[in-house]
Short mmCIF file of C-alpha atoms in Angstrom, two decimals:
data_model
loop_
_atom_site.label_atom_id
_atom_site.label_comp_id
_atom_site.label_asym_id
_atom_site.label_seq_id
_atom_site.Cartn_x
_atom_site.Cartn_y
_atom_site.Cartn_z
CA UNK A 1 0.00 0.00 0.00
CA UNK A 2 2.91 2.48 0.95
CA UNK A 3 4.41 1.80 -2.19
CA UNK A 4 0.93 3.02 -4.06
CA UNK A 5 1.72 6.29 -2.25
CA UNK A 6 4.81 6.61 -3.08
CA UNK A 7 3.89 6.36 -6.92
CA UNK A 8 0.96 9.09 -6.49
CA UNK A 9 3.46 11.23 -4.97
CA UNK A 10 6.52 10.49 -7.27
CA UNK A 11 3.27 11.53 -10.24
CA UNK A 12 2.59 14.57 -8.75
CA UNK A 13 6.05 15.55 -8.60
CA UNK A 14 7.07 14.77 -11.70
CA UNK A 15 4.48 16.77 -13.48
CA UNK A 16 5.55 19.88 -11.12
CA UNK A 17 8.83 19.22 -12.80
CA UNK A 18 7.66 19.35 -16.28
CA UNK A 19 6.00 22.59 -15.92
CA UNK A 20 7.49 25.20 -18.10
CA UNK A 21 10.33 27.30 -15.39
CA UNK A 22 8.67 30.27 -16.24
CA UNK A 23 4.91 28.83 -14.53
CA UNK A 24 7.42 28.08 -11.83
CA UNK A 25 8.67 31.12 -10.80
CA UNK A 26 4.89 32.49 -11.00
CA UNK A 27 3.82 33.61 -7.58
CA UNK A 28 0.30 33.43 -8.28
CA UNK A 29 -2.38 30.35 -9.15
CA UNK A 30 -5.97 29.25 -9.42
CA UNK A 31 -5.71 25.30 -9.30
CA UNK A 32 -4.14 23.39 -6.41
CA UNK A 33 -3.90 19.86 -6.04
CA UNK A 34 -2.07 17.15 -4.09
CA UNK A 35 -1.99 13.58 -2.98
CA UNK A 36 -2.33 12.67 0.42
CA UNK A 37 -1.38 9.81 2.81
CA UNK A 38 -2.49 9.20 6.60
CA UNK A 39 -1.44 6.31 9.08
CA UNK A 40 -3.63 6.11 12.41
CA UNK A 41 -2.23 3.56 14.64
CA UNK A 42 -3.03 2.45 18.44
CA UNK A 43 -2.27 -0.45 20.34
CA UNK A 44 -4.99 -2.75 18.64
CA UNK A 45 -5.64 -0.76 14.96
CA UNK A 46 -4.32 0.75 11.89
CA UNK A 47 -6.13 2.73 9.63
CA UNK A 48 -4.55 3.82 6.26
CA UNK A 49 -5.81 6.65 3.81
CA UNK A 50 -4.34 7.81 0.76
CA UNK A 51 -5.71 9.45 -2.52
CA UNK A 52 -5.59 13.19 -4.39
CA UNK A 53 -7.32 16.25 -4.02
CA UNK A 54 -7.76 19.42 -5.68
CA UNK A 55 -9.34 22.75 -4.89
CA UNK A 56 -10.13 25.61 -7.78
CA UNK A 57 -10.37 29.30 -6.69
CA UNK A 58 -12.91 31.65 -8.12
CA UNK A 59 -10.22 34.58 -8.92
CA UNK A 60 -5.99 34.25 -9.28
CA UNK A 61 -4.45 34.11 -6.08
CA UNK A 62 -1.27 35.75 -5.48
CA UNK A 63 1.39 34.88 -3.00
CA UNK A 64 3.00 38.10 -2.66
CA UNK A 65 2.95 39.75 0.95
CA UNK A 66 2.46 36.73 3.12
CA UNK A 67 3.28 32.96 3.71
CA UNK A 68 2.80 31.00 0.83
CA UNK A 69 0.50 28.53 2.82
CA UNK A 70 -1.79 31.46 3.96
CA UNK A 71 -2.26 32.77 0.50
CA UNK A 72 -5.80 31.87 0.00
CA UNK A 73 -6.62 33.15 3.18
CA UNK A 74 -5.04 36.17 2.80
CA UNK A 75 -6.21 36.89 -0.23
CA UNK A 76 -10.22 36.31 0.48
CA UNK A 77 -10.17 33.35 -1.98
CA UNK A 78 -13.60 31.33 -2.59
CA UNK A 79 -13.00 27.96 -3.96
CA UNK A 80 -14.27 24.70 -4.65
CA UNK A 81 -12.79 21.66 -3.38
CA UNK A 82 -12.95 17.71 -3.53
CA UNK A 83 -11.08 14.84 -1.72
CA UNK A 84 -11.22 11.35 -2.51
CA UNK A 85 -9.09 8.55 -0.34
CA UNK A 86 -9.60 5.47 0.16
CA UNK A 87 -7.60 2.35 2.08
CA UNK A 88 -8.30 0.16 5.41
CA UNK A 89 -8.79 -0.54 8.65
CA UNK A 90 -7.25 -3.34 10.27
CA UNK A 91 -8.08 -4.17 14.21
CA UNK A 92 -6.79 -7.22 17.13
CA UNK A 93 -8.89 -6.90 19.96
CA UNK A 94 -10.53 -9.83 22.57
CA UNK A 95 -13.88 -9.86 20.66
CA UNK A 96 -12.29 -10.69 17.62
CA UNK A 97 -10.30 -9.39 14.32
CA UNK A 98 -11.78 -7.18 11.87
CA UNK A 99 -10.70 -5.94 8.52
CA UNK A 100 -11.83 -3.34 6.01
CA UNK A 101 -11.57 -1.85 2.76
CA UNK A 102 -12.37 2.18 3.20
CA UNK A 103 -13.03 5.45 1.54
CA UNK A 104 -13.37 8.91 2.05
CA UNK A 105 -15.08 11.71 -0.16
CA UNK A 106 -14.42 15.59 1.01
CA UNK A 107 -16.42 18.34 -1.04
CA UNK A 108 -17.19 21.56 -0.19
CA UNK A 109 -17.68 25.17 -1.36
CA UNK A 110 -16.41 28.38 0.07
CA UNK A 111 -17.68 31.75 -1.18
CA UNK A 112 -16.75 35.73 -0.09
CA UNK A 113 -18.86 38.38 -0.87
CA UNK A 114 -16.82 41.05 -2.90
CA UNK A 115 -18.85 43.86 -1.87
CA UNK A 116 -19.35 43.22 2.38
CA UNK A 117 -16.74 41.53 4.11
CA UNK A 118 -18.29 38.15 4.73
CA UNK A 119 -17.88 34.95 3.44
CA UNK A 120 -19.88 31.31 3.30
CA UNK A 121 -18.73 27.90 3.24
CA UNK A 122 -21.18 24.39 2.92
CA UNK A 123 -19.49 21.15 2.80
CA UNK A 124 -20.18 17.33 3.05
CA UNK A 125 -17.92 14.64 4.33
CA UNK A 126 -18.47 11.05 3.60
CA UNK A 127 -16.55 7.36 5.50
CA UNK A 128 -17.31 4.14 4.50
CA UNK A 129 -15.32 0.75 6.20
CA UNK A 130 -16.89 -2.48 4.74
CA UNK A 131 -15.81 -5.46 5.67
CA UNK A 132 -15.27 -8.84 8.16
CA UNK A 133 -15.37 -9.10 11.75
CA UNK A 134 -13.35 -12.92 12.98
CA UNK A 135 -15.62 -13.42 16.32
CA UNK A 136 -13.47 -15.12 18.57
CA UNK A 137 -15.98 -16.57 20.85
CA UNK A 138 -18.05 -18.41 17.72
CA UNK A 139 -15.00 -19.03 15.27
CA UNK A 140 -16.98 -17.68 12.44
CA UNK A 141 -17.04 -14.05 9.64
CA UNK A 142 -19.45 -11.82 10.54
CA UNK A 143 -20.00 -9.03 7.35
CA UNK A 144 -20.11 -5.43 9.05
CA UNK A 145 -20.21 -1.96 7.92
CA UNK A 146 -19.69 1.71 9.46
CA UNK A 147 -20.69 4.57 7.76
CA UNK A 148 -20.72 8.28 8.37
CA UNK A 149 -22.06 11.10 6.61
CA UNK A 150 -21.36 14.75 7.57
CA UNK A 151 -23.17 18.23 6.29
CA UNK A 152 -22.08 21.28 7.52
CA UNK A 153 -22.47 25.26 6.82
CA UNK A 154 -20.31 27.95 7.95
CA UNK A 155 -20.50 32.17 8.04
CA UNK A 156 -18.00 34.42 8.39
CA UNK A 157 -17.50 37.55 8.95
CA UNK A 158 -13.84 39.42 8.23
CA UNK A 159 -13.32 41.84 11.59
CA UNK A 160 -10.37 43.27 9.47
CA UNK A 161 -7.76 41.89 6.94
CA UNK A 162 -6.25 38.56 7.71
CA UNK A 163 -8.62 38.79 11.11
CA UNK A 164 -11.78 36.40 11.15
CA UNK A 165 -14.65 35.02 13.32
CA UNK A 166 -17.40 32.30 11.47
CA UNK A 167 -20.34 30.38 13.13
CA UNK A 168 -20.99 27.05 12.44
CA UNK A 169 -23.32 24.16 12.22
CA UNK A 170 -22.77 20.83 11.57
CA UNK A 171 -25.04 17.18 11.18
CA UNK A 172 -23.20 14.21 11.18
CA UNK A 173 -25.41 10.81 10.72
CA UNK A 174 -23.50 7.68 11.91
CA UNK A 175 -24.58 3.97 11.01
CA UNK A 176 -23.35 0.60 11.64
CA UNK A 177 -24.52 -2.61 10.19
CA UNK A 178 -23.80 -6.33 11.13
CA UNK A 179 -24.76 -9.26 9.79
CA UNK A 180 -25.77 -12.56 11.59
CA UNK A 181 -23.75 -14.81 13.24
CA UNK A 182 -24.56 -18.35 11.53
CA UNK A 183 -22.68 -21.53 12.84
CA UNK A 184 -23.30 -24.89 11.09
CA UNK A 185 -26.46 -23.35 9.54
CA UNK A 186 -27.65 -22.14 13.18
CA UNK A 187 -28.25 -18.51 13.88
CA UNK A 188 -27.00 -17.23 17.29
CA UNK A 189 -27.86 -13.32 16.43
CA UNK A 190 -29.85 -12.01 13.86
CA UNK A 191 -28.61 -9.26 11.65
CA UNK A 192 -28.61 -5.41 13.32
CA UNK A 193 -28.30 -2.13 12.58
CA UNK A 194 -27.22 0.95 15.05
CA UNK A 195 -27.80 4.60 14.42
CA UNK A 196 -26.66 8.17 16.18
CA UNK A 197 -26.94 11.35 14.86
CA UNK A 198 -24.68 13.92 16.22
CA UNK A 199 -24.94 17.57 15.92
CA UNK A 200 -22.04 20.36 16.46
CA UNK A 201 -22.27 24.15 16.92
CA UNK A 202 -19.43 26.21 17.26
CA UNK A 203 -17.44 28.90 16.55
CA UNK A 204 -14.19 29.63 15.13
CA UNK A 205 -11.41 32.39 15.08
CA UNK A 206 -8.17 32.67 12.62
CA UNK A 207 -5.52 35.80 12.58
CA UNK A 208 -2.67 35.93 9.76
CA UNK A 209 -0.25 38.76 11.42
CA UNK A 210 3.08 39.83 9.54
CA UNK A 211 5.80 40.40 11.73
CA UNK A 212 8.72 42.31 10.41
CA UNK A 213 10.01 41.18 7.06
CA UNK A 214 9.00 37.86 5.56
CA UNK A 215 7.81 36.27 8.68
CA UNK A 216 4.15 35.87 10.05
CA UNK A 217 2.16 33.98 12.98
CA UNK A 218 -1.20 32.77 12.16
CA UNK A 219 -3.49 31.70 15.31
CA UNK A 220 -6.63 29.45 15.53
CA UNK A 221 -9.00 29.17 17.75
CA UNK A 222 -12.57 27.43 17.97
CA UNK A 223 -14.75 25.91 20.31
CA UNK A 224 -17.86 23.25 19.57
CA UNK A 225 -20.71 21.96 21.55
CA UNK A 226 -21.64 18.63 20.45
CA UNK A 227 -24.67 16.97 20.83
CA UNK A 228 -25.07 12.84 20.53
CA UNK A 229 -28.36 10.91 20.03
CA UNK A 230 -28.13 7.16 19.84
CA UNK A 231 -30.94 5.01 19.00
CA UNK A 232 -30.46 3.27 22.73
CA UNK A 233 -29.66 5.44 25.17
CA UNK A 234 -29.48 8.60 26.97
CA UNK A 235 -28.45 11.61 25.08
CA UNK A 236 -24.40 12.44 25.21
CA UNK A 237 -23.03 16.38 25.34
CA UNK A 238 -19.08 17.37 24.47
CA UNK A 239 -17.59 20.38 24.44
CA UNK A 240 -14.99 20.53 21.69
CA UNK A 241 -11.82 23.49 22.70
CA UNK A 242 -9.27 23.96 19.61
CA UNK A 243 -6.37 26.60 19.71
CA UNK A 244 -3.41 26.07 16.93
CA UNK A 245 -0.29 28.47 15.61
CA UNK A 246 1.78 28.60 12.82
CA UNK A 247 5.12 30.61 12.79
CA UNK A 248 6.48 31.61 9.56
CA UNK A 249 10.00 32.41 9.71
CA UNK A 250 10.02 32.89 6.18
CA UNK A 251 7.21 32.89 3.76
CA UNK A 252 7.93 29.45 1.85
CA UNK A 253 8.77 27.78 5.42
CA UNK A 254 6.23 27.36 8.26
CA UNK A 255 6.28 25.05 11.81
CA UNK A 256 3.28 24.81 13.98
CA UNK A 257 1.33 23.00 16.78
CA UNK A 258 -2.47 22.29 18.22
CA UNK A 259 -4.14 21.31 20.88
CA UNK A 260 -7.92 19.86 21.08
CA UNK A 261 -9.98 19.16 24.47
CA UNK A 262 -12.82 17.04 24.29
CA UNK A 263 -14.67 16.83 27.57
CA UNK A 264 -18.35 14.92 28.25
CA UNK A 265 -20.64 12.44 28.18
CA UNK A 266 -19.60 10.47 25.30
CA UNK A 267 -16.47 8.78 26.58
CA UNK A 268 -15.26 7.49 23.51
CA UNK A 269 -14.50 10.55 22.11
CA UNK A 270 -13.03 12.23 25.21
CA UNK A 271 -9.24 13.30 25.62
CA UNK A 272 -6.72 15.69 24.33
CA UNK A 273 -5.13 15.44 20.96
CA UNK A 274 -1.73 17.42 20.22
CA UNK A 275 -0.12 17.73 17.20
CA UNK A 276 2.92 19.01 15.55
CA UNK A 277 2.82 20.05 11.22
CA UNK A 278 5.53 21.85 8.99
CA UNK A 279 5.59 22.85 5.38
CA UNK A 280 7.80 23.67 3.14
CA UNK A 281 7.42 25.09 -0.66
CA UNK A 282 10.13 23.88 -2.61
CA UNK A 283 8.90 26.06 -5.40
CA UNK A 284 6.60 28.88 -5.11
CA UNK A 285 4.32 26.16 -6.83
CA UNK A 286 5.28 22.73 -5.24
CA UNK A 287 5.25 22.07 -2.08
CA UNK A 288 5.62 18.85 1.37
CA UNK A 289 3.64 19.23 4.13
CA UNK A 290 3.41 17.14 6.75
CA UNK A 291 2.18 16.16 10.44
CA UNK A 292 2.13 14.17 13.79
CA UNK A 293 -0.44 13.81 16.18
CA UNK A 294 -1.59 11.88 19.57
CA UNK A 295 -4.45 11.51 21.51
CA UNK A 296 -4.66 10.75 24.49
CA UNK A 297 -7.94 9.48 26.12
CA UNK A 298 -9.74 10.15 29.21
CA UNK A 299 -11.34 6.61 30.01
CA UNK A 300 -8.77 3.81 28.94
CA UNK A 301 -11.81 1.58 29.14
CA UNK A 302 -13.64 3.37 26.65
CA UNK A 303 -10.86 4.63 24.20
CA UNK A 304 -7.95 4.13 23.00
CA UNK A 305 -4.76 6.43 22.83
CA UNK A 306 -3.97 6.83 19.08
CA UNK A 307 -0.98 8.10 16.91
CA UNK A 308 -1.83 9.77 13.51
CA UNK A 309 1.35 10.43 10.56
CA UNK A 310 0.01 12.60 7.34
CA UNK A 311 2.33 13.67 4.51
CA UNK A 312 1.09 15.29 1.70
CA UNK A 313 3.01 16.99 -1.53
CA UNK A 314 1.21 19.96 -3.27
CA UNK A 315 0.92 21.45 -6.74
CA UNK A 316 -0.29 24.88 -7.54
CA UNK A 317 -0.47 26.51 -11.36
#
């Protein structure tokens, strides 16, 4: 599987490389694209993703006057965007061993206003895992499959240049299905199907400021309350905290870190994540990015702590 990602990256760069030295040296662009590859790994999974992406901006973007990873920011940019990925998900636990092919599908559309200083974004986010679960206890396959759909709208409002605040709103619709559990042509479960809906408000906060020549610190911040609904049980509540930065000591070269609270009901979910991401533009057009993360869980006997690797190379023209 690696060695799939190494050929979708090797691709990518190779047509940067062909592009005329002129298109090169252009600090400005409209299309961007890129593959991507993540590794999630705890104790008793691994889940691989890896595929391409590519966002197109409304108007030319220029890179002039700030980091080179901020440009679309920094520019008021609308675009619109689509991920695909796909992999699996591998897992060793007492219950038994399951494995599954997945995908991923990220669209979404971001528009500003030219006239007021506001701007809109909808997306939808879509993860499918299909596969086997080994029981242990009755030595048999059982089929199963997790899906998750997400919708979510966002509005912003720019306080000044590089400076702004957005609400937003978000549906997320979860569903497992299982199959039956058959031994020797007797049935020991039937097949079943769980549901929960979840539902997030929040807002969010993001500051580009140039200091002195060439360099720049962008901050994030964001909170989210998040509701869960099972179809057994007792409603869940989290509360979601997110602050990141990004220091730029020069605009092609950028090193940051984040940190995300999730307190509540819903156990599973609970803990802090940190994580650490550079980038690096080889070429005003080409550039690595890349990124490590943990979290660490509240409840051991709910969660697991987790360790999550992305790279990803990027083309602009």
């Amino acid at each position: 599987m690696f060695k799939k990602v190494v050929f979708c990256l090797f691709v990518i760069l190779s047509f940067s490389a062909m592009i005329d030295f002129q298109v090169l040296k252009a600090e400005s662009y409209q299309l961007e694209a890129g593959g991507y590859y993540s590794l999630e790994k705890s104790d008793n999974s691994n889940f691989t993703l890896y595929g391409v992406g590519a966002s197109w901006f409304f108007k030319e973007v220029s890179m002039e006057g700030g980091p080179y990873a901020e440009a679309d920011f920094m520019q008021k940019a609308g675009s619109i965007s689509l991920t695909g990925l796909m992999g699996s998900f591998e897992s060793d636990e007492s219950e038994g061993e399951m494995e599954c092919d997945s995908y991923m599908i990220d669209a979404g559309v971001k528009y500003v206003f030219p006239v007021v200083p506001v701007f809109a974004a909808i997306g939808y986010k879509l993860l499918n895992m299909d596969g086997d679960f080994a029981l242990s206890d009755y030595n048999t396959d059982m089929d199963i499959e997790i899906k998750s759909a997400a919708y979510y709208g966002e509005l912003g409002y720019y306080i000044i240049d590089n400076l702004t605040f957005s609400a937003e709103y978000q549906i997320e619709k979860e569903e497992t299905k299982k199959g039956k559990i058959e031994v020797g042509g007797i049935e020991y479960a039937p097949a079943d199907k769980e549901k929960k809906d979840n539902t997030g408000i929040g807002c969010n906060f993001k500051h580009v400021a140039m200091i002195g020549t060439g360099m720049a610190l962008n901050i994030e911040a964001g909170y989210t309350y998040v509701k869960s609904d099972p179809e057994d049980g007792d409603d869940l509540t989290n509360n979601i905290y997110e602050l990141s930065a990004d220091f730029y000591f020069k605009p092609q070269y950028g090193i940051g870190a984040s940190v995300i609270m999730n307190t509540g009901d819903d156990k599973e979910a609970a803990g802090n994540t940190y994580a650490l991401f550079c980038s690096i533009f080889l070429t005003p057009n080409v550039a690595l990015a890349g990124s490590f993360g943990m979290f660490k869980a509240d409840d051991k006997d709910e969660a697991e702590d987790r360790k999550e690797f992305n790279l990803m190379v990027i083309g602009r023209i």
